[in-house]
PDB file of C-alpha atoms in Angstrom:
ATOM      1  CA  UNK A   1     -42.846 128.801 -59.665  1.00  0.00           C
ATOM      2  CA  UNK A   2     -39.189 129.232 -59.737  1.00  0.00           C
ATOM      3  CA  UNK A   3     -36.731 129.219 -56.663  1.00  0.00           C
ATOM      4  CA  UNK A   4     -33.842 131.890 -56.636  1.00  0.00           C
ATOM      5  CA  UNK A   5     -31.139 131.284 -53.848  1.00  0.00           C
ATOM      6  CA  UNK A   6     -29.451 134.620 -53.101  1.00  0.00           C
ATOM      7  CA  UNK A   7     -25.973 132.629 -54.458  1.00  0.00           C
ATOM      8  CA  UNK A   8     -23.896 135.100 -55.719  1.00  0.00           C
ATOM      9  CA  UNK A   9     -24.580 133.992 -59.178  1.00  0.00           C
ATOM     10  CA  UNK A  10     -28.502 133.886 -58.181  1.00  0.00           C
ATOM     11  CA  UNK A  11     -27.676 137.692 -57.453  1.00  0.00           C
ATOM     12  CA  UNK A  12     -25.922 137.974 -60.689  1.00  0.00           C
ATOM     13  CA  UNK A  13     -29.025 136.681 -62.555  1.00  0.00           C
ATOM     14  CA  UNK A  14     -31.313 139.000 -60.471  1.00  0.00           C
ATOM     15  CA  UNK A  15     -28.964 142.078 -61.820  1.00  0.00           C
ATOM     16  CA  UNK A  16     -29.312 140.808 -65.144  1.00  0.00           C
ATOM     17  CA  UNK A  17     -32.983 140.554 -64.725  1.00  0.00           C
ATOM     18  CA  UNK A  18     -33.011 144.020 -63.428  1.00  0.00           C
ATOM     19  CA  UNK A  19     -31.085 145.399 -66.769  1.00  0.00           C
ATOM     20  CA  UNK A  20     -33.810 143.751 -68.691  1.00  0.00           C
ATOM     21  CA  UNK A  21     -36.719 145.930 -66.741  1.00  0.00           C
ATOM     22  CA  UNK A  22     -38.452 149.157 -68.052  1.00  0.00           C
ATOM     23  CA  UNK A  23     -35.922 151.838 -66.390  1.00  0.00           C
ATOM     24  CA  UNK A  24     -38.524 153.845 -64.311  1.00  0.00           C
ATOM     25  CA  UNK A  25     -37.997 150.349 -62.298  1.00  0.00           C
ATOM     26  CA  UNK A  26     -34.575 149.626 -62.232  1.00  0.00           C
ATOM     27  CA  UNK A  27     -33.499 151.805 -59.408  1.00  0.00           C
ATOM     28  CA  UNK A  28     -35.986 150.602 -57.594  1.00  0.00           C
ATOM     29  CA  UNK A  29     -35.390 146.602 -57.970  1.00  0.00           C
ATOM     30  CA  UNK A  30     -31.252 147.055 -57.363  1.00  0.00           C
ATOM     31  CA  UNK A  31     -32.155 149.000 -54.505  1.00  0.00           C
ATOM     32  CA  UNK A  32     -34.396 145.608 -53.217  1.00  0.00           C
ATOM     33  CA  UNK A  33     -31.504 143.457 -54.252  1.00  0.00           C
ATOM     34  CA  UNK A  34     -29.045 145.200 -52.129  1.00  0.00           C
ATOM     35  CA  UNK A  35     -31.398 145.493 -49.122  1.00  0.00           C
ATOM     36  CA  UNK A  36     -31.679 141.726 -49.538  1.00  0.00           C
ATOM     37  CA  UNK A  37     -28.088 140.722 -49.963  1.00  0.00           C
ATOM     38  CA  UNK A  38     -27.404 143.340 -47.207  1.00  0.00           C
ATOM     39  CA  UNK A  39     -29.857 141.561 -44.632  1.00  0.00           C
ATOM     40  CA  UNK A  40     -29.061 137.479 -45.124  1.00  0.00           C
ATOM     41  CA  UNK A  41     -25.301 138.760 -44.739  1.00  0.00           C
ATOM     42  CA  UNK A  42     -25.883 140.898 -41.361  1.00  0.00           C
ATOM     43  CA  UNK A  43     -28.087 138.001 -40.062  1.00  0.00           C
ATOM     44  CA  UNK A  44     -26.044 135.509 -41.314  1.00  0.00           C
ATOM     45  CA  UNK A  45     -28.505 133.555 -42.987  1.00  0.00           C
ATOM     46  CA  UNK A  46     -27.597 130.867 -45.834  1.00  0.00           C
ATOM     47  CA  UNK A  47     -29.841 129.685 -48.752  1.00  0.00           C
ATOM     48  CA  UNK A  48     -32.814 128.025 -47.317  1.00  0.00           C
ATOM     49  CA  UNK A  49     -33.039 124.220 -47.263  1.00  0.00           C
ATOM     50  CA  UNK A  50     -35.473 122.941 -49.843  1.00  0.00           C
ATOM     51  CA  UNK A  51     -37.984 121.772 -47.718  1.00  0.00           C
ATOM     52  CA  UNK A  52     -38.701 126.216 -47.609  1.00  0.00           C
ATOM     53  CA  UNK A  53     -40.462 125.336 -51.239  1.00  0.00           C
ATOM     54  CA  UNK A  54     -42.514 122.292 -49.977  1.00  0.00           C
ATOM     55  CA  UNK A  55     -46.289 122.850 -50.191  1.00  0.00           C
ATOM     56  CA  UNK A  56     -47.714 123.444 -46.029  1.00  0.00           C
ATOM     57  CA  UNK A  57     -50.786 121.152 -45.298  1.00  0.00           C
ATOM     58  CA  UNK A  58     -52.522 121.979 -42.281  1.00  0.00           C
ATOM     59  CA  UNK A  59     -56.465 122.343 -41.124  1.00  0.00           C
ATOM     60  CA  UNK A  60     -55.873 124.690 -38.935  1.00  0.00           C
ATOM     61  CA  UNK A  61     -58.016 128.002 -40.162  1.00  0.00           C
ATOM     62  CA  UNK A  62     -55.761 130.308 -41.920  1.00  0.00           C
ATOM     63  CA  UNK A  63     -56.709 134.022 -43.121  1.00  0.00           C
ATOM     64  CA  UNK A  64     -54.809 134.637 -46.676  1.00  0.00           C
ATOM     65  CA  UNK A  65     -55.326 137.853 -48.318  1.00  0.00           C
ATOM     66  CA  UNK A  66     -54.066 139.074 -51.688  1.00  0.00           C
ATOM     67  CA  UNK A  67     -54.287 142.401 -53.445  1.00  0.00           C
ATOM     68  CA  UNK A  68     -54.717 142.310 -57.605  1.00  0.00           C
ATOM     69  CA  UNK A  69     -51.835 144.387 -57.617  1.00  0.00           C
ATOM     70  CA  UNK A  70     -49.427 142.969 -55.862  1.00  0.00           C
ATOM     71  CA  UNK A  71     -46.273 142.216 -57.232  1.00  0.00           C
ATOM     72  CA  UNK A  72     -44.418 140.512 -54.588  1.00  0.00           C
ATOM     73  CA  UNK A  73     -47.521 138.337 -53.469  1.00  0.00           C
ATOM     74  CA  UNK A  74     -50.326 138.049 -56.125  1.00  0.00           C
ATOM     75  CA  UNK A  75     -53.534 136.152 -55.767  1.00  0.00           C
ATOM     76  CA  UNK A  76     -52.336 133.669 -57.677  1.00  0.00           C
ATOM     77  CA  UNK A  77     -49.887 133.175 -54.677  1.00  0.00           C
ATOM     78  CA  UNK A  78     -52.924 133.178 -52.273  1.00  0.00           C
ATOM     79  CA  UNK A  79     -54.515 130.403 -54.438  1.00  0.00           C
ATOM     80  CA  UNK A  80     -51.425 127.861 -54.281  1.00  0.00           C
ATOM     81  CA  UNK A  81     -51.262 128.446 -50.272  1.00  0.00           C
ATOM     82  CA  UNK A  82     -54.875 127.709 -49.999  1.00  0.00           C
ATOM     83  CA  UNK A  83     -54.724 124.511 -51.714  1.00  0.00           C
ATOM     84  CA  UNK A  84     -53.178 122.985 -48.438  1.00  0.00           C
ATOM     85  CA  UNK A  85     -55.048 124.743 -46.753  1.00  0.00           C
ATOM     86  CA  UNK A  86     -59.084 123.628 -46.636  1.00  0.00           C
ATOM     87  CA  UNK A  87     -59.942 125.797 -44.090  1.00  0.00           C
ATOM     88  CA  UNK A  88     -58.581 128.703 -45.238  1.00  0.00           C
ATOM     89  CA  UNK A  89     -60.490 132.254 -46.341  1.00  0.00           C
ATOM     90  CA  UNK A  90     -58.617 133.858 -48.963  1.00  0.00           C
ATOM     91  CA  UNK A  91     -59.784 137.549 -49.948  1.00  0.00           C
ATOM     92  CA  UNK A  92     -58.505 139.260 -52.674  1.00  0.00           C
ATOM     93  CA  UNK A  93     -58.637 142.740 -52.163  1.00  0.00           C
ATOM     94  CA  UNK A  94     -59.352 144.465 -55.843  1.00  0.00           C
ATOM     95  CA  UNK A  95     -58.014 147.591 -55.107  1.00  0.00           C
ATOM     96  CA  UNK A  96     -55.186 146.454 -52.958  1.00  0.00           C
ATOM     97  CA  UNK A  97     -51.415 145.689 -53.391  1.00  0.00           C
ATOM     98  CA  UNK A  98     -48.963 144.003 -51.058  1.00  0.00           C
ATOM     99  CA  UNK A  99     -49.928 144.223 -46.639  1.00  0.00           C
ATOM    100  CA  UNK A 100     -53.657 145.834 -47.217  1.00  0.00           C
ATOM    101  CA  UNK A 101     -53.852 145.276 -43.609  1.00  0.00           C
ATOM    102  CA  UNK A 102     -51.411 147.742 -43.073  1.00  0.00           C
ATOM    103  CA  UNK A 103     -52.843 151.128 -45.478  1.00  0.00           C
ATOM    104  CA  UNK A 104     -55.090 153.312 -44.118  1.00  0.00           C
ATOM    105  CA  UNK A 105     -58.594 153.850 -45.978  1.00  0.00           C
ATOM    106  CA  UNK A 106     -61.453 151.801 -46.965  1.00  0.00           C
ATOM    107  CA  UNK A 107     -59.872 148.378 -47.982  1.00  0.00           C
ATOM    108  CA  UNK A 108     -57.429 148.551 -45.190  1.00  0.00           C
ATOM    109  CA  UNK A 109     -60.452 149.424 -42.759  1.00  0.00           C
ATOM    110  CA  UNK A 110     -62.016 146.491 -44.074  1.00  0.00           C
ATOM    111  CA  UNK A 111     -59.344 144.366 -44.300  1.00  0.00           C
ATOM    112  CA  UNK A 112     -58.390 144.942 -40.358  1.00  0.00           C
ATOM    113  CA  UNK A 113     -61.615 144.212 -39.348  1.00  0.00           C
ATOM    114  CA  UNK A 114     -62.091 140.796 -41.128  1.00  0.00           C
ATOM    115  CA  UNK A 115     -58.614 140.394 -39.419  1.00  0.00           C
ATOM    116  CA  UNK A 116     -60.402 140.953 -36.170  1.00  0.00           C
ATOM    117  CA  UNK A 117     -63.370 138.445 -36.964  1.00  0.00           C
ATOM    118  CA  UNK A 118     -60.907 136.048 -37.487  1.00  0.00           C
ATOM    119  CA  UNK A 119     -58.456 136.525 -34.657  1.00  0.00           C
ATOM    120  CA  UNK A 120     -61.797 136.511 -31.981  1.00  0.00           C
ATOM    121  CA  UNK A 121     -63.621 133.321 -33.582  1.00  0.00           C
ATOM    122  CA  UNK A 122     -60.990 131.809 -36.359  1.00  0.00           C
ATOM    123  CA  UNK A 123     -63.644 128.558 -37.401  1.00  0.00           C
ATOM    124  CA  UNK A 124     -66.427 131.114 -37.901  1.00  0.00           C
ATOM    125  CA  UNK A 125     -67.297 131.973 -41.160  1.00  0.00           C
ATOM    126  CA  UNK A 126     -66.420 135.534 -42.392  1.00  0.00           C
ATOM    127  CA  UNK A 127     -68.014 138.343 -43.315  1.00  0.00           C
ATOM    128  CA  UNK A 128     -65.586 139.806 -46.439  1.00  0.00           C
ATOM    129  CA  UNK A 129     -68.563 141.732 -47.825  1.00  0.00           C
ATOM    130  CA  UNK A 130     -66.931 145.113 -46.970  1.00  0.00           C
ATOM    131  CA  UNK A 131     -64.028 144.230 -49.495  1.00  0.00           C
ATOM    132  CA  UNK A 132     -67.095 144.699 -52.580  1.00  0.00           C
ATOM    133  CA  UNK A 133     -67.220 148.681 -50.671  1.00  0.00           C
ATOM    134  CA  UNK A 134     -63.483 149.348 -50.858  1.00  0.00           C
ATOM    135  CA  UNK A 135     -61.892 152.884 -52.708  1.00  0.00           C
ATOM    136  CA  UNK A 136     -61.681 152.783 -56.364  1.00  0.00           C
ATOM    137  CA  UNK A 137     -58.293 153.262 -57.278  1.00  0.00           C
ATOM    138  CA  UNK A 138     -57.883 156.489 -59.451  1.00  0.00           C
ATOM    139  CA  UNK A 139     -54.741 156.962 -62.217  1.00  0.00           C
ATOM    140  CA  UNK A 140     -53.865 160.041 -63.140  1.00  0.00           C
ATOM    141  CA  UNK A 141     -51.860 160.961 -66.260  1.00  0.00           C
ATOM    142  CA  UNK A 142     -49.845 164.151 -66.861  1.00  0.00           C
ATOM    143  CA  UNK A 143     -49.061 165.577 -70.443  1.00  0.00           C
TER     144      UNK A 143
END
């Protein structure tokens, strides 16, 4: 995994990257770039110190869930956290994207309630089998 400081050349690279996108998502990345830039100014926030990138190792119980289609957080993200984590439950939600446990419908039912189960006993071991019952995502296409 690569780390990208929001330098101004970091931001430079980023606009680059964004030129370099399919264009139905171009307007759509600048506008996260700006909202970015825009917030570590207001809050006065530098680049983070390099220890942000370090690994966390801790056996405290830790809930990590992924959607497949996330793009900010995959389950491939999920996996790295859990490695330091050994008692950590990480459910991948296949019909999910980024904060399932914030969407309304079946996975985000499910994934509030595991949430719960967690939160009211966080050693116990969970029940995730709802996540196998979640929506089927349907694509349309228009000619």
């Amino acid at each position: 995994m690569k780390q990208i400081s929001l330098t101004k050349g970091a931001v430079a690279e980023l606009l680059r990257r964004c030129d370099a996108a399919p264009a139905a998502l171009q307007g759509y990345l600048l506008i996260e770039i700006e909202i970015n830039v825009q917030s570590c100014e207001v809050w006065g926030v530098d680049t983070a110190d390099l220890i942000e990138n370090e690994r966390v190792y801790s056996d405290i119980p830790a809930l990590i869930y992924s959607g497949v289609f996330d793009p900010v957080t995959p389950p491939s993200s999920g996996d790295s956290a859990a490695l330091g984590l050994p008692n950590s439950t990480h459910v991948v939600f296949p019909t999910a994207g980024h904060g399932i446990s914030f969407t309304d419908g079946d996975a985000g039912d499910c994934a509030k309630q595991i949430m719960m189960d967690f939160l009211f006993n966080p050693s116990r071991l969970l029940d995730v089998s709802c996540v196998a019952d979640t929506d089927v995502i349907e694509f349309f296409v228009f000619d």
